[in-house]
Coordinates of C-alpha atoms in Angstrom, one line a residue:
M1 CA 20.8 21.9 -20.0
D2 CA 24.3 20.8 -21.0
P3 CA 24.0 18.1 -24.0
E4 CA 27.8 17.4 -23.4
A5 CA 27.3 16.5 -19.9
L6 CA 24.2 14.5 -20.5
R7 CA 26.0 12.5 -23.2
K8 CA 29.0 11.8 -20.9
Y9 CA 27.0 10.6 -17.9
S10 CA 24.4 8.6 -20.0
A11 CA 27.3 6.7 -21.3
L12 CA 28.3 5.7 -17.8
H13 CA 24.7 4.3 -17.3
P14 CA 24.2 2.5 -20.6
K15 CA 20.8 0.9 -21.5
P16 CA 21.0 -3.0 -22.2
A17 CA 20.2 -3.7 -25.8
G18 CA 16.5 -4.7 -26.5
L19 CA 15.3 -4.1 -22.8
A20 CA 11.8 -2.5 -22.7
L21 CA 10.3 -1.7 -19.2
Q22 CA 7.0 -0.2 -18.3
Y23 CA 6.2 2.3 -15.4
G24 CA 3.3 0.8 -13.7
T25 CA 1.4 1.1 -10.3
A26 CA 4.6 -0.1 -8.4
G27 CA 6.9 2.0 -10.8
F28 CA 9.7 0.0 -12.4
R29 CA 10.6 -3.3 -11.1
T30 CA 13.0 -6.0 -12.5
A31 CA 16.2 -7.8 -11.9
A32 CA 18.6 -5.3 -10.2
Q33 CA 21.3 -5.6 -12.6
L34 CA 19.1 -4.4 -15.4
L35 CA 18.2 -1.1 -13.6
D36 CA 21.3 1.1 -13.6
H37 CA 20.3 3.1 -16.7
V38 CA 16.6 3.4 -15.4
M39 CA 17.8 4.8 -12.1
F40 CA 20.0 7.4 -14.0
R41 CA 17.1 8.5 -16.1
M42 CA 14.5 8.5 -13.3
G43 CA 17.0 11.0 -11.6
L44 CA 16.6 13.2 -14.8
L45 CA 12.8 12.7 -14.7
A46 CA 12.5 13.7 -11.0
V47 CA 14.2 17.0 -11.9
L48 CA 11.9 17.8 -14.8
R49 CA 8.8 16.8 -12.5
A50 CA 10.1 19.1 -9.7
R51 CA 10.5 21.9 -12.2
A52 CA 7.2 21.3 -13.9
V53 CA 5.0 21.4 -10.7
P54 CA 7.1 23.2 -9.2
A55 CA 7.7 21.4 -5.8
T56 CA 9.8 18.9 -4.1
I57 CA 9.5 15.2 -5.7
G58 CA 10.5 11.9 -4.1
V59 CA 12.3 9.0 -5.6
M60 CA 12.2 5.7 -3.8
V61 CA 14.5 2.8 -4.6
T62 CA 12.7 -0.4 -3.6
A63 CA 11.0 -3.4 -5.1
S64 CA 8.7 -4.0 -2.0
H65 CA 7.6 -7.7 -1.6
N66 CA 9.7 -8.9 -4.7
P67 CA 12.7 -11.2 -4.1
E68 CA 15.8 -9.8 -2.9
E69 CA 17.6 -10.0 -6.3
D70 CA 15.0 -7.6 -7.9
N71 CA 14.9 -3.9 -7.2
G72 CA 12.8 -1.0 -8.6
I73 CA 12.0 2.7 -8.4
K74 CA 9.0 4.9 -8.1
L75 CA 8.5 8.6 -8.1
V76 CA 6.4 10.5 -5.4
D77 CA 4.4 13.6 -6.2
P78 CA 4.1 16.8 -4.1
L79 CA 1.7 15.7 -1.5
G80 CA 3.2 12.2 -1.1
E81 CA 1.0 10.7 -3.5
M82 CA 1.9 8.5 -6.3
L83 CA 3.2 9.9 -9.7
H84 CA 0.6 11.4 -11.9
P85 CA -0.5 9.1 -14.8
S86 CA 0.5 11.4 -17.5
W87 CA 4.0 11.4 -16.2
E88 CA 4.1 7.5 -16.0
E89 CA 4.0 7.6 -19.6
Y90 CA 6.9 10.0 -19.9
A91 CA 8.7 7.7 -17.4
T92 CA 8.4 4.7 -19.7
Q93 CA 9.5 6.8 -22.7
L94 CA 12.6 8.0 -21.0
A95 CA 13.5 4.6 -19.6
N96 CA 13.3 3.0 -23.0
A97 CA 14.7 5.7 -25.2
E98 CA 18.0 4.8 -27.1
E99 CA 21.2 6.6 -25.9
Q100 CA 21.3 8.9 -28.9
D101 CA 17.6 9.9 -28.5
L102 CA 17.9 10.8 -24.9
Q103 CA 18.3 14.6 -25.3
E104 CA 15.4 14.6 -27.9
V105 CA 13.0 12.8 -25.6
I106 CA 14.0 15.2 -22.8
T107 CA 13.2 18.2 -25.0
E108 CA 9.8 16.7 -25.9
I109 CA 8.8 15.9 -22.3
C110 CA 9.8 19.6 -21.5
Q111 CA 7.5 21.0 -24.2
K112 CA 4.6 18.6 -23.6
A113 CA 4.6 19.2 -19.8
A114 CA 5.5 22.8 -19.9
V115 CA 8.6 22.4 -17.9
N116 CA 10.2 25.6 -16.8
L117 CA 13.8 24.9 -16.8
H118 CA 14.7 27.9 -14.6
N119 CA 12.7 26.6 -11.5
D120 CA 14.7 25.2 -8.7
A121 CA 14.5 21.5 -8.4
L122 CA 14.8 19.6 -5.0
V123 CA 14.5 15.8 -5.0
F124 CA 14.2 13.6 -1.8
I125 CA 15.7 10.2 -2.2
G126 CA 15.1 7.0 0.0
R127 CA 16.1 3.3 -0.4
D128 CA 15.4 -0.1 1.0
T129 CA 18.0 -2.6 2.4
R130 CA 18.6 -4.7 -0.8
P131 CA 22.2 -5.1 -1.5
S132 CA 21.7 -3.4 -4.8
S133 CA 20.0 -0.3 -3.5
E134 CA 22.8 2.0 -2.4
K135 CA 24.7 1.7 -5.8
L136 CA 21.4 2.2 -7.7
S137 CA 20.3 5.3 -5.6
Q138 CA 23.8 6.8 -6.6
S139 CA 22.8 6.5 -10.2
V140 CA 19.7 8.4 -9.4
I141 CA 21.8 11.2 -7.9
D142 CA 24.0 11.3 -11.1
G143 CA 20.9 12.0 -13.0
I144 CA 19.7 14.7 -10.7
L145 CA 23.1 16.4 -10.8
V146 CA 23.3 16.4 -14.6
L147 CA 20.3 18.5 -15.0
G148 CA 21.3 20.9 -12.2
G149 CA 19.1 19.7 -9.6
Q150 CA 19.5 19.4 -5.9
Y151 CA 19.0 16.4 -3.7
H152 CA 18.4 15.2 -0.1
D153 CA 19.4 11.7 0.5
Y154 CA 17.4 10.2 3.4
G155 CA 19.4 6.9 3.1
L156 CA 17.5 3.8 4.5
V157 CA 13.8 4.5 5.0
T158 CA 10.4 2.7 4.6
T159 CA 8.6 3.7 1.4
P160 CA 5.8 5.4 3.5
Q161 CA 8.3 7.6 5.4
L162 CA 9.6 9.1 2.1
H163 CA 6.0 9.7 1.1
Y164 CA 5.6 11.4 4.6
M165 CA 8.9 13.5 4.1
V166 CA 7.8 14.8 0.7
C167 CA 4.4 15.8 2.1
C168 CA 5.9 17.7 5.0
Q169 CA 8.2 19.6 2.8
N170 CA 5.6 20.7 0.4
T171 CA 3.1 21.7 3.0
Q172 CA 5.9 23.9 4.5
G173 CA 5.7 21.7 7.8
Q174 CA 2.1 21.8 8.1
Y175 CA 1.9 18.0 7.8
G176 CA 4.8 17.6 10.2
K177 CA 8.6 17.9 10.2
A178 CA 10.5 16.3 7.3
T179 CA 12.7 14.3 9.4
L180 CA 12.7 10.8 10.8
E181 CA 12.6 12.1 14.2
G182 CA 9.6 14.2 13.2
Y183 CA 7.9 11.2 11.9
Y184 CA 8.6 9.1 15.1
E185 CA 7.6 12.0 17.5
K186 CA 4.2 12.8 15.6
L187 CA 3.1 9.2 15.5
S188 CA 4.3 8.3 18.9
K189 CA 2.6 11.3 20.5
A190 CA -0.7 10.7 19.0
F191 CA -0.5 7.0 19.9
M192 CA 0.3 7.9 23.6
E193 CA -2.6 10.3 23.8
L194 CA -5.0 7.7 22.4
I195 CA -4.0 4.8 24.9
K196 CA -4.1 7.1 27.8
Q197 CA -7.8 6.7 27.5
S198 CA -7.9 3.0 27.5
H199 CA -8.7 1.5 30.8
S200 CA -7.9 -2.0 29.4
S201 CA -9.2 -4.8 31.4
G202 CA -6.6 -7.3 32.5
E203 CA -2.9 -6.8 31.8
S204 CA -1.8 -3.3 31.2
Q205 CA 1.0 -4.4 28.8
R206 CA 0.3 -5.4 25.2
H207 CA 2.6 -7.9 23.4
L208 CA 2.9 -7.9 19.7
K209 CA 5.1 -10.1 17.6
V210 CA 6.2 -8.4 14.3
D211 CA 7.6 -10.1 11.3
C212 CA 9.5 -7.5 9.3
A213 CA 10.2 -9.6 6.3
N214 CA 14.0 -9.2 6.8
G215 CA 13.6 -5.7 5.4
I216 CA 13.7 -2.0 6.2
G217 CA 10.8 -2.2 8.5
A218 CA 13.0 -3.9 11.1
L219 CA 15.5 -1.1 11.1
K220 CA 13.0 1.6 11.4
L221 CA 10.7 -0.1 13.9
S222 CA 13.6 -0.7 16.3
E223 CA 14.6 3.1 15.8
M224 CA 11.2 4.0 16.8
K225 CA 11.0 1.7 19.9
P226 CA 12.4 4.2 22.4
Y227 CA 9.5 6.6 21.4
F228 CA 6.8 4.1 22.4
P229 CA 5.2 3.9 25.9
Q230 CA 6.0 0.9 28.0
E231 CA 2.6 -0.5 27.6
L232 CA 3.4 -1.6 24.1
L233 CA 5.9 -4.3 23.9
I234 CA 7.0 -5.0 20.4
H235 CA 9.0 -8.2 19.6
I236 CA 10.8 -8.0 16.2
Y237 CA 11.3 -11.1 14.1
N238 CA 13.0 -11.6 10.8
D239 CA 15.0 -8.5 11.3
G240 CA 17.4 -9.1 8.3
T241 CA 20.5 -10.0 10.2
K242 CA 20.3 -13.7 9.3
E243 CA 17.9 -14.3 6.3
K244 CA 17.1 -13.0 3.0
L245 CA 14.5 -10.2 2.4
N246 CA 10.9 -11.5 1.9
H247 CA 12.2 -15.1 1.8
L248 CA 9.5 -17.3 3.3
C249 CA 8.3 -14.3 5.3
G250 CA 6.5 -10.9 5.1
A251 CA 2.9 -10.0 4.5
D252 CA 2.8 -11.1 0.9
F253 CA 4.0 -14.6 1.9
V254 CA 1.5 -14.9 4.9
K255 CA -1.4 -13.6 2.7
V256 CA -0.7 -15.9 -0.2
H257 CA 0.2 -19.1 1.6
Q258 CA -2.3 -18.5 4.6
K259 CA 0.4 -19.6 7.0
P260 CA 2.8 -18.0 9.5
P261 CA 6.3 -16.8 8.4
V262 CA 9.3 -18.8 9.0
G263 CA 11.4 -17.5 12.0
L264 CA 8.4 -16.5 14.2
D265 CA 7.2 -19.0 16.7
M266 CA 3.5 -18.6 17.5
K267 CA 1.8 -19.6 20.8
P268 CA -2.0 -20.1 20.8
N269 CA -3.8 -16.8 20.8
E270 CA -0.8 -14.5 20.6
R271 CA -1.2 -11.2 18.4
C272 CA 1.2 -11.3 15.4
C273 CA 1.6 -9.2 12.3
S274 CA 3.7 -9.1 9.2
F275 CA 5.0 -6.1 7.2
D276 CA 6.2 -6.5 3.6
G277 CA 9.7 -5.7 2.3
D278 CA 9.2 -1.8 2.2
A279 CA 6.6 -1.6 5.2
D280 CA 3.8 -0.2 3.2
R281 CA 1.5 -3.3 3.8
I282 CA 0.4 -5.1 7.0
V283 CA -1.5 -8.2 7.8
Y284 CA -2.4 -9.7 11.3
Y285 CA -2.9 -13.3 12.3
Y286 CA -3.0 -15.7 15.2
K287 CA -3.3 -19.4 16.0
D288 CA -6.3 -20.6 18.0
A289 CA -6.1 -23.1 21.0
T290 CA -6.4 -26.1 18.4
G291 CA -3.4 -24.8 16.4
H292 CA -5.5 -23.6 13.6
F293 CA -4.1 -20.4 11.6
H294 CA -6.3 -17.4 11.2
L295 CA -5.4 -14.6 8.9
I296 CA -6.8 -11.0 9.4
D297 CA -6.3 -9.3 6.1
G298 CA -6.8 -5.8 4.7
D299 CA -10.6 -6.2 4.6
K300 CA -10.7 -7.0 8.4
I301 CA -8.4 -4.1 9.2
A302 CA -10.7 -1.8 7.2
T303 CA -13.7 -3.0 9.1
L304 CA -12.2 -2.6 12.5
I305 CA -11.1 1.0 11.6
S306 CA -14.6 1.8 10.2
I307 CA -16.5 0.5 13.2
F308 CA -14.1 2.7 15.5
L309 CA -14.5 5.9 13.3
K310 CA -18.2 5.4 12.9
E311 CA -18.8 5.5 16.5
L312 CA -16.7 8.5 17.0
L313 CA -18.4 10.3 14.0
A314 CA -21.8 9.6 15.7
K315 CA -20.6 11.3 18.8
V316 CA -19.3 14.5 17.2
R317 CA -22.7 14.7 15.4
Q318 CA -21.4 16.5 12.3
N319 CA -22.8 15.5 9.0
F320 CA -19.7 13.7 7.8
Q321 CA -19.7 11.6 4.8
M322 CA -17.8 8.3 5.4
A323 CA -17.3 5.5 3.0
V324 CA -15.1 2.4 2.5
V325 CA -13.4 1.7 -0.8
Q326 CA -12.5 -1.9 -1.9
T327 CA -11.6 -3.9 -5.0
A328 CA -13.2 -6.8 -6.3
Y329 CA -10.7 -9.0 -4.3
A330 CA -12.5 -7.9 -1.0
N331 CA -14.3 -10.9 0.6
G332 CA -17.9 -10.7 0.1
S333 CA -18.5 -11.2 3.9
S334 CA -16.7 -7.9 4.5
T335 CA -18.7 -5.9 2.0
R336 CA -21.9 -7.5 3.4
Y337 CA -21.0 -6.6 7.0
L338 CA -20.1 -3.0 6.2
E339 CA -23.1 -2.3 4.1
E340 CA -25.8 -4.3 6.1
T341 CA -24.7 -4.5 9.6
L342 CA -22.5 -1.3 9.8
K343 CA -24.5 0.7 7.2
V344 CA -21.5 2.2 5.8
P345 CA -21.4 2.8 2.0
V346 CA -19.0 0.6 0.1
H347 CA -17.6 1.5 -3.3
C348 CA -15.8 -0.9 -5.6
V349 CA -13.0 0.3 -7.9
K350 CA -10.2 -1.2 -10.3
T351 CA -7.3 -3.0 -8.6
G352 CA -4.3 -0.8 -7.9
V353 CA -3.6 1.6 -5.0
K354 CA -4.1 4.7 -7.0
H355 CA -7.7 4.0 -7.8
L356 CA -8.5 3.3 -4.3
H357 CA -6.8 6.5 -3.1
H358 CA -8.3 8.6 -5.7
K359 CA -11.9 7.3 -4.8
A360 CA -11.3 7.7 -1.0
Q361 CA -10.7 11.4 -1.5
E362 CA -14.2 12.0 -2.5
F363 CA -15.5 11.6 1.0
D364 CA -15.1 13.4 4.5
V365 CA -13.6 10.2 5.8
G366 CA -12.6 7.6 3.2
V367 CA -11.3 4.2 4.5
Y368 CA -9.4 2.1 1.9
F369 CA -7.5 -1.2 2.2
E370 CA -6.6 -4.0 -0.3
A371 CA -7.0 -7.4 0.9
N372 CA -3.3 -7.7 0.8
G373 CA -3.0 -5.2 3.7
H374 CA -2.1 -2.0 1.9
G375 CA -4.4 0.9 2.9
T376 CA -4.9 3.9 5.1
V377 CA -7.7 6.7 5.9
L378 CA -8.1 10.0 4.3
F379 CA -9.8 12.9 6.0
S380 CA -11.2 15.9 3.9
K381 CA -9.4 19.2 4.6
A382 CA -12.9 20.4 5.7
A383 CA -13.4 17.6 8.1
E384 CA -10.1 17.9 9.6
T385 CA -10.5 21.5 10.1
K386 CA -13.9 21.0 11.9
I387 CA -12.6 18.2 14.0
R388 CA -9.4 20.3 15.2
Q389 CA -11.9 23.3 15.9
L390 CA -14.2 21.1 18.0
V391 CA -11.3 20.0 20.1
K392 CA -10.5 23.6 20.9
E393 CA -14.0 25.1 21.2
E394 CA -16.7 22.4 21.8
K395 CA -18.5 22.9 25.3
D396 CA -20.2 19.4 25.3
D397 CA -17.9 17.0 27.0
E398 CA -18.9 13.9 25.0
K399 CA -18.5 15.7 21.6
R400 CA -15.2 17.4 22.4
E401 CA -13.7 14.0 23.8
A402 CA -14.7 12.3 20.7
A403 CA -13.3 15.0 18.6
K404 CA -10.1 14.6 20.4
V405 CA -9.7 11.1 19.7
L406 CA -10.5 11.7 16.0
E407 CA -7.7 14.5 16.0
N408 CA -5.2 12.0 17.4
M409 CA -6.4 9.3 14.8
I410 CA -5.7 12.0 12.0
D411 CA -2.2 12.5 13.4
L412 CA -1.5 8.8 13.8
I413 CA -2.5 7.9 10.2
N414 CA -0.2 8.4 7.4
Q415 CA -2.6 9.8 4.9
T416 CA -0.2 9.8 2.1
V417 CA -0.1 6.2 1.5
G418 CA -0.5 2.7 3.3
D419 CA 2.2 2.6 6.1
A420 CA 2.6 -0.6 8.0
I421 CA 4.1 1.1 11.1
S422 CA 1.3 3.7 11.4
D423 CA -1.5 1.1 10.4
M424 CA 0.0 -1.1 13.2
L425 CA -0.3 1.7 15.8
V426 CA -3.7 2.6 14.6
I427 CA -4.8 -1.1 15.1
E428 CA -3.1 -1.5 18.5
A429 CA -4.9 1.9 19.8
I430 CA -8.3 0.7 18.7
L431 CA -7.9 -2.9 20.1
A432 CA -6.9 -1.3 23.5
L433 CA -9.5 1.4 23.6
K434 CA -12.3 -1.1 22.7
G435 CA -10.7 -3.8 24.7
L436 CA -10.8 -6.3 22.0
T437 CA -8.9 -9.5 21.7
V438 CA -7.5 -10.5 18.3
Q439 CA -10.1 -13.4 18.5
Q440 CA -12.8 -11.1 19.0
W441 CA -11.7 -8.9 16.1
D442 CA -11.4 -11.9 13.9
G443 CA -15.0 -12.9 14.9
I444 CA -16.7 -9.6 13.6
Y445 CA -17.5 -11.6 10.5
T446 CA -16.5 -15.0 9.0
D447 CA -14.7 -14.7 5.7
L448 CA -16.3 -16.7 2.7
P449 CA -14.0 -19.5 1.6
N450 CA -12.2 -18.2 -1.7
R451 CA -9.7 -19.4 -4.2
L452 CA -7.3 -17.4 -6.4
L453 CA -6.0 -19.1 -9.6
K454 CA -4.1 -18.0 -12.7
V455 CA -4.3 -19.3 -16.2
Q456 CA -1.5 -18.7 -18.9
V457 CA -2.7 -17.3 -22.2
A458 CA -1.2 -16.4 -25.4
D459 CA -2.2 -12.7 -25.1
R460 CA -3.6 -11.2 -21.9
R461 CA -5.2 -8.3 -23.9
V462 CA -8.1 -10.7 -25.2
I463 CA -9.7 -10.0 -21.9
D464 CA -11.4 -6.7 -21.2
T465 CA -13.4 -5.9 -18.1
T466 CA -15.9 -3.4 -16.8
D467 CA -17.7 -2.6 -13.6
A468 CA -14.5 -2.4 -11.5
E469 CA -13.2 -5.5 -13.1
R470 CA -16.0 -7.6 -11.9
R471 CA -17.4 -8.4 -15.4
A472 CA -15.7 -9.5 -18.6
V473 CA -16.6 -7.7 -21.8
T474 CA -14.3 -9.7 -24.2
P475 CA -13.9 -12.5 -25.2
P476 CA -17.6 -13.0 -26.4
G477 CA -19.4 -15.7 -24.3
L478 CA -17.0 -15.8 -21.3
Q479 CA -19.0 -13.5 -19.1
E480 CA -22.3 -15.6 -19.8
K481 CA -20.3 -18.8 -19.0
I482 CA -19.1 -17.4 -15.7
D483 CA -22.7 -16.3 -14.7
A484 CA -23.9 -19.8 -15.4
L485 CA -21.2 -21.4 -13.2
V486 CA -21.9 -19.0 -10.3
K487 CA -25.6 -19.7 -10.2
K488 CA -24.5 -23.5 -9.3
Y489 CA -23.2 -22.4 -5.9
K490 CA -24.6 -20.6 -2.8
L491 CA -23.2 -17.2 -1.8
S492 CA -20.9 -17.3 -4.7
R493 CA -19.2 -15.0 -7.1
A494 CA -16.3 -15.1 -9.6
F495 CA -14.5 -12.8 -11.7
V496 CA -11.5 -12.8 -14.1
R497 CA -9.0 -10.0 -15.0
P498 CA -5.9 -9.8 -17.1
S499 CA -2.6 -9.4 -15.1
G500 CA -0.9 -6.0 -15.3
T501 CA 2.4 -7.5 -15.9
E502 CA 2.5 -10.8 -17.5
D503 CA 0.3 -13.0 -19.9
V504 CA -1.8 -14.5 -17.3
V505 CA -5.5 -14.2 -16.4
R506 CA -6.2 -14.1 -12.7
I507 CA -9.3 -15.7 -11.5
Y508 CA -11.0 -15.2 -8.2
A509 CA -14.0 -17.3 -6.7
E510 CA -15.8 -17.6 -3.6
A511 CA -18.5 -19.7 -2.3
D512 CA -20.3 -21.1 0.9
T513 CA -17.6 -23.9 1.2
Q514 CA -14.0 -24.2 0.4
E515 CA -14.9 -27.3 -1.8
N516 CA -17.4 -25.1 -3.9
A517 CA -14.9 -22.2 -3.9
D518 CA -12.3 -24.5 -5.3
A519 CA -14.7 -26.1 -7.8
L520 CA -15.9 -22.8 -9.1
A521 CA -12.5 -21.4 -9.5
H522 CA -11.4 -24.5 -11.5
E523 CA -14.5 -24.3 -13.7
V524 CA -14.0 -20.6 -14.4
S525 CA -10.2 -21.4 -15.3
L526 CA -11.4 -24.0 -17.8
A527 CA -13.7 -21.4 -19.3
V528 CA -10.9 -18.9 -19.5
Y529 CA -8.5 -21.5 -21.1
H530 CA -11.0 -22.5 -23.8
L531 CA -12.4 -19.1 -24.6
A532 CA -9.2 -16.8 -24.1
G533 CA -6.6 -18.7 -25.7
G534 CA -5.0 -20.7 -22.9
K535 CA -1.3 -21.8 -23.4
G536 CA 0.0 -25.4 -22.4
A537 CA -2.1 -28.1 -20.8
P538 CA -5.6 -27.3 -19.6
P539 CA -6.0 -26.4 -15.9
Q540 CA -6.2 -29.5 -13.6
P541 CA -8.4 -29.4 -10.5

């Protein structure tokens, strides 16, 4: 490591005085003009991580569903998973170090993490379509080069595509080819194989309107169009040519506001979906004949996939263990349907993709989705090997055919991370194979009315939770108060949890009617305000 070069380059990417940032589930995210030094330093960190593992590491420049003025960065570990928690701390340390301490912090990380400075380091870089992304990814490259690392710049890619490339590279191509063509070919081939078997009644062409949040999803989906069979007609809206990224559109907007995005005209009973800004989340929706808007969120996506996989697993007659992983935000109706009707075990974990992904790895088939539409399916190595073996060797026709469908599902699903394009194709294939309309899918169960609120508090740390964030341990008396309020309403539950990023407490309540869900949420917000140090005026109903 050349201290002189480090000093020289670091001075070109100075840290704004007094700025402190924290690496969270989403990496670093803030206003783009504050991130230059962070990008340079994450280039440094990526090289250290690559040498420590040793393997290729990914760096993605994106702020996902945040406004266009923001940006962010996250590191991708060797199998396409999120950065290891111990390295999240190193990332925070390095990003916040003063200029003169940079060398010292790097040396300390190298000692703690047993980094072998003689190992080669290769870093894959990708970025979204924000105006600031290109310049910021150049700063990452500066950091990589200072420490003698090598890089491959994929340029404009979706976040899940970068995760996919990293996984392909580190499995020596076993997961697929580490190119965009490789990604498009693998997914489209599996999709074609699946829908070949659908003898869908009525029209053979399937129309789907896709809101791409004026982001990277539009570019990559249109690049992929030539690979799709003519049966699938994709109509792209909010493609980024006219409007701002994530502005009044995208999966997050649709989910939060429970209404269609601007820039997409919906006719009754048309299937529509929205990606978020970096295309790692998806939600579906439609308008019924009376013009009423229906949202199909991550819970219902997980349910559709679970129904389909459970039928196939029953046909292959292997003792595969399947489970669904949710967070406390999952609608109570979905949990009830999965456990009681479908008889699939459901596990609840803390909010945050890394917790869901980690839990899903415990099963042969682990389905996980957050209500916001981020999710995927994980297959254990043993299950995947067995399924591929059945396709080759099984004599029984029904078993072999079911195994073949499962094999194509394994190839269509991006197991590294939630992927809007891959999830969309999985859903489209299942709807075609089962001959389901969007209304029939929506009708599997009825969501319990719910309400999300937030209360500003002086210090969010006064609230501590347990039982996958479903019960408050502190402040004293708060949980007892919530329990008493919940007893007043039918089919109700409520929980509170501190925000991961700001001094607010998030409140979720559901009940048998919207009126009751609203009333319960309001009463719980008052309890939080009074018992957890609320700021400003008390919450109004």
